[in-house]
C-alpha cells in the first residue's frame, strides 16, 4: 500500500496542486509586465510568493477564509483605471480576446490574477508541502477551499474597485446566461458600486440555438440585483457589431450566426 493511501492525501475529489506551483508563481511574477493597471504596493516577487504560500500551507484545505489571503491581496491589490474592466462568466477565452486588442483588462491581466490563472493549490495540516494528489472540490468536498476563496476575494476586490462602465461577456447559448451561483453572479455583480454602468454582451455559439437573451429571465434577475444597487444596466443580444471589426475573433468557438 502506497504512502499516500495511509496519509489520506488522496481523499479529495478535485485536482491536486499544480506541479512546480512555487516555481510557476515566481516565474510569472518575475515576467509580469509593469503596465499602468499592474500597480501593486510590493514589486517584491519573493515577498508576494511567500505571502501566497503562507496563506494555505499547513492549513486545513477546507477551512479557507478571506482573512488568510488578506496579506497577499494587500501586497498586490488590483487597481484598474475607469472604463477598462471586462468581467465574464463561462466565457474566459472570448472575454480575453475581446479585451486584449481594445486595451481592456480582465482579472487575469492583473498581477494576482495572472499568477493564479489555471493553477491549483492546497496544503495539508501539519505539512510544509502542497498536496499534489488531490485538493477539495467545490461541490463534492467543501466550498471554503483555498482555490474558491482566492477567486472570490480577488474578484470581490476587482468588482468593488471598478468605476465608469464595466463590461461583462455572458454565454447566451446556456439556459441561464446569468448564473447566480457563479463568481460573477454571487460576488462581482453584487459588489459593483452605485453609479457604475454594467454593459452586458450576450454571445451565442453559432453551432447552437440561442437559449438565453437580454429579455430572458436570468438577465431580468441580474437587472433586479443591479437596480437595487443603483447600477445602470445595458444589455446587447449579440456581438455582431464589435466582432465584425475584428475578424479573427470569429474563428473561435463563439461568433454570430449569419
Ligand atoms: N474570475 C473568477 N474565476 C476565475 C478567474 C477570474 O478572473 N480566473 C480563473 N482562472 N478563474 P466560470 P465565474 C477560475 O464559472 O464563476 C472572476 C476559478 O477556478 O466560467 O462567473 C472574473 O473577473 C473559478 O472557479 O466563471 C470573472 O468576471 C472558475 O475559473 C468572474 O470572476 C470560474 O469560471 C468569472 O467567474
CSV table of C-alpha atoms in Angstrom, one decimal, residues 164-255:
chain,number,residue,atom,x,y,z
A,164,UNK,CA,-17.3,54.1,-15.0
A,165,UNK,CA,-18.6,51.5,-17.5
A,166,UNK,CA,-17.9,47.8,-16.7
A,167,UNK,CA,-18.4,45.2,-19.4
A,168,UNK,CA,-19.4,41.6,-19.0
A,169,UNK,CA,-19.4,38.8,-21.6
A,170,UNK,CA,-22.0,36.2,-21.0
A,171,UNK,CA,-22.8,33.0,-22.8
A,172,UNK,CA,-26.3,33.2,-24.4
A,173,UNK,CA,-26.1,29.5,-25.5
A,174,UNK,CA,-26.6,28.5,-21.9
A,175,UNK,CA,-30.0,28.2,-20.4
A,176,UNK,CA,-29.0,30.8,-17.9
A,177,UNK,CA,-26.5,33.3,-19.3
A,178,UNK,CA,-26.6,34.9,-15.8
A,179,UNK,CA,-26.0,32.3,-13.1
A,180,UNK,CA,-26.4,33.4,-9.5
A,181,UNK,CA,-24.1,30.7,-8.3
A,182,UNK,CA,-21.2,31.8,-10.5
A,183,UNK,CA,-18.5,34.1,-9.2
A,184,UNK,CA,-19.8,36.8,-11.5
A,185,UNK,CA,-23.3,36.2,-10.1
A,186,UNK,CA,-22.6,35.8,-6.4
A,187,UNK,CA,-19.5,38.0,-6.0
A,188,UNK,CA,-19.0,40.5,-8.7
A,189,UNK,CA,-22.4,41.8,-9.7
A,190,UNK,CA,-23.5,42.3,-6.1
A,191,UNK,CA,-20.3,44.3,-5.3
A,192,UNK,CA,-20.4,46.8,-8.1
A,193,UNK,CA,-20.5,50.4,-6.8
A,194,UNK,CA,-23.6,52.6,-7.2
A,195,UNK,CA,-23.4,54.8,-10.3
A,196,UNK,CA,-21.3,52.2,-12.2
A,197,UNK,CA,-22.8,51.2,-15.6
A,198,UNK,CA,-22.7,47.5,-16.4
A,199,UNK,CA,-22.8,46.7,-20.2
A,200,UNK,CA,-23.5,43.0,-20.8
A,201,UNK,CA,-22.7,41.3,-24.1
A,202,UNK,CA,-24.5,38.0,-24.7
A,203,UNK,CA,-22.6,35.8,-27.1
A,204,UNK,CA,-24.1,32.9,-29.0
A,205,UNK,CA,-22.3,29.8,-30.1
A,206,UNK,CA,-23.0,29.8,-33.8
A,207,UNK,CA,-23.3,26.0,-33.7
A,208,UNK,CA,-26.1,26.1,-31.2
A,209,UNK,CA,-29.5,27.7,-30.9
A,210,UNK,CA,-29.5,30.8,-28.7
A,211,UNK,CA,-31.1,29.7,-25.4
A,212,UNK,CA,-31.0,32.9,-23.4
A,213,UNK,CA,-31.3,36.6,-24.3
A,214,UNK,CA,-31.4,40.1,-22.9
A,215,UNK,CA,-35.1,39.7,-22.3
A,216,UNK,CA,-34.8,36.2,-20.7
A,217,UNK,CA,-35.5,35.5,-17.0
A,218,UNK,CA,-31.8,35.2,-16.0
A,219,UNK,CA,-31.0,38.6,-17.3
A,220,UNK,CA,-34.1,40.0,-15.7
A,221,UNK,CA,-32.8,38.6,-12.4
A,222,UNK,CA,-29.4,40.3,-13.0
A,223,UNK,CA,-31.2,43.6,-13.7
A,224,UNK,CA,-33.0,43.5,-10.4
A,225,UNK,CA,-29.9,42.8,-8.4
A,226,UNK,CA,-28.3,45.8,-10.1
A,227,UNK,CA,-31.1,48.2,-9.8
A,228,UNK,CA,-31.2,47.6,-6.0
A,229,UNK,CA,-27.6,48.8,-6.0
A,230,UNK,CA,-28.2,51.7,-8.3
A,231,UNK,CA,-26.1,50.2,-11.0
A,232,UNK,CA,-27.2,51.1,-14.5
A,233,UNK,CA,-27.6,48.2,-16.9
A,234,UNK,CA,-27.3,47.9,-20.7
A,235,UNK,CA,-27.6,44.6,-22.5
A,236,UNK,CA,-26.8,43.6,-26.1
A,237,UNK,CA,-28.0,40.4,-27.6
A,238,UNK,CA,-25.1,39.7,-29.8
A,239,UNK,CA,-21.6,40.7,-30.5
A,240,UNK,CA,-22.1,41.3,-34.2
A,241,UNK,CA,-21.2,44.9,-34.2
A,242,UNK,CA,-17.9,44.7,-32.4
A,243,UNK,CA,-16.9,41.2,-33.7
A,244,UNK,CA,-17.2,42.5,-37.3
A,245,UNK,CA,-14.3,44.9,-36.8
A,246,UNK,CA,-12.1,42.1,-35.5
A,247,UNK,CA,-12.4,39.1,-37.9
A,248,UNK,CA,-10.0,36.7,-36.0
A,249,UNK,CA,-12.3,36.5,-33.0
A,250,UNK,CA,-14.9,34.8,-35.2
A,251,UNK,CA,-12.6,31.8,-35.6
A,252,UNK,CA,-13.1,30.9,-32.0
A,253,UNK,CA,-15.8,28.8,-30.5
A,254,UNK,CA,-18.2,31.8,-30.3
A,255,UNK,CA,-19.4,34.1,-33.0
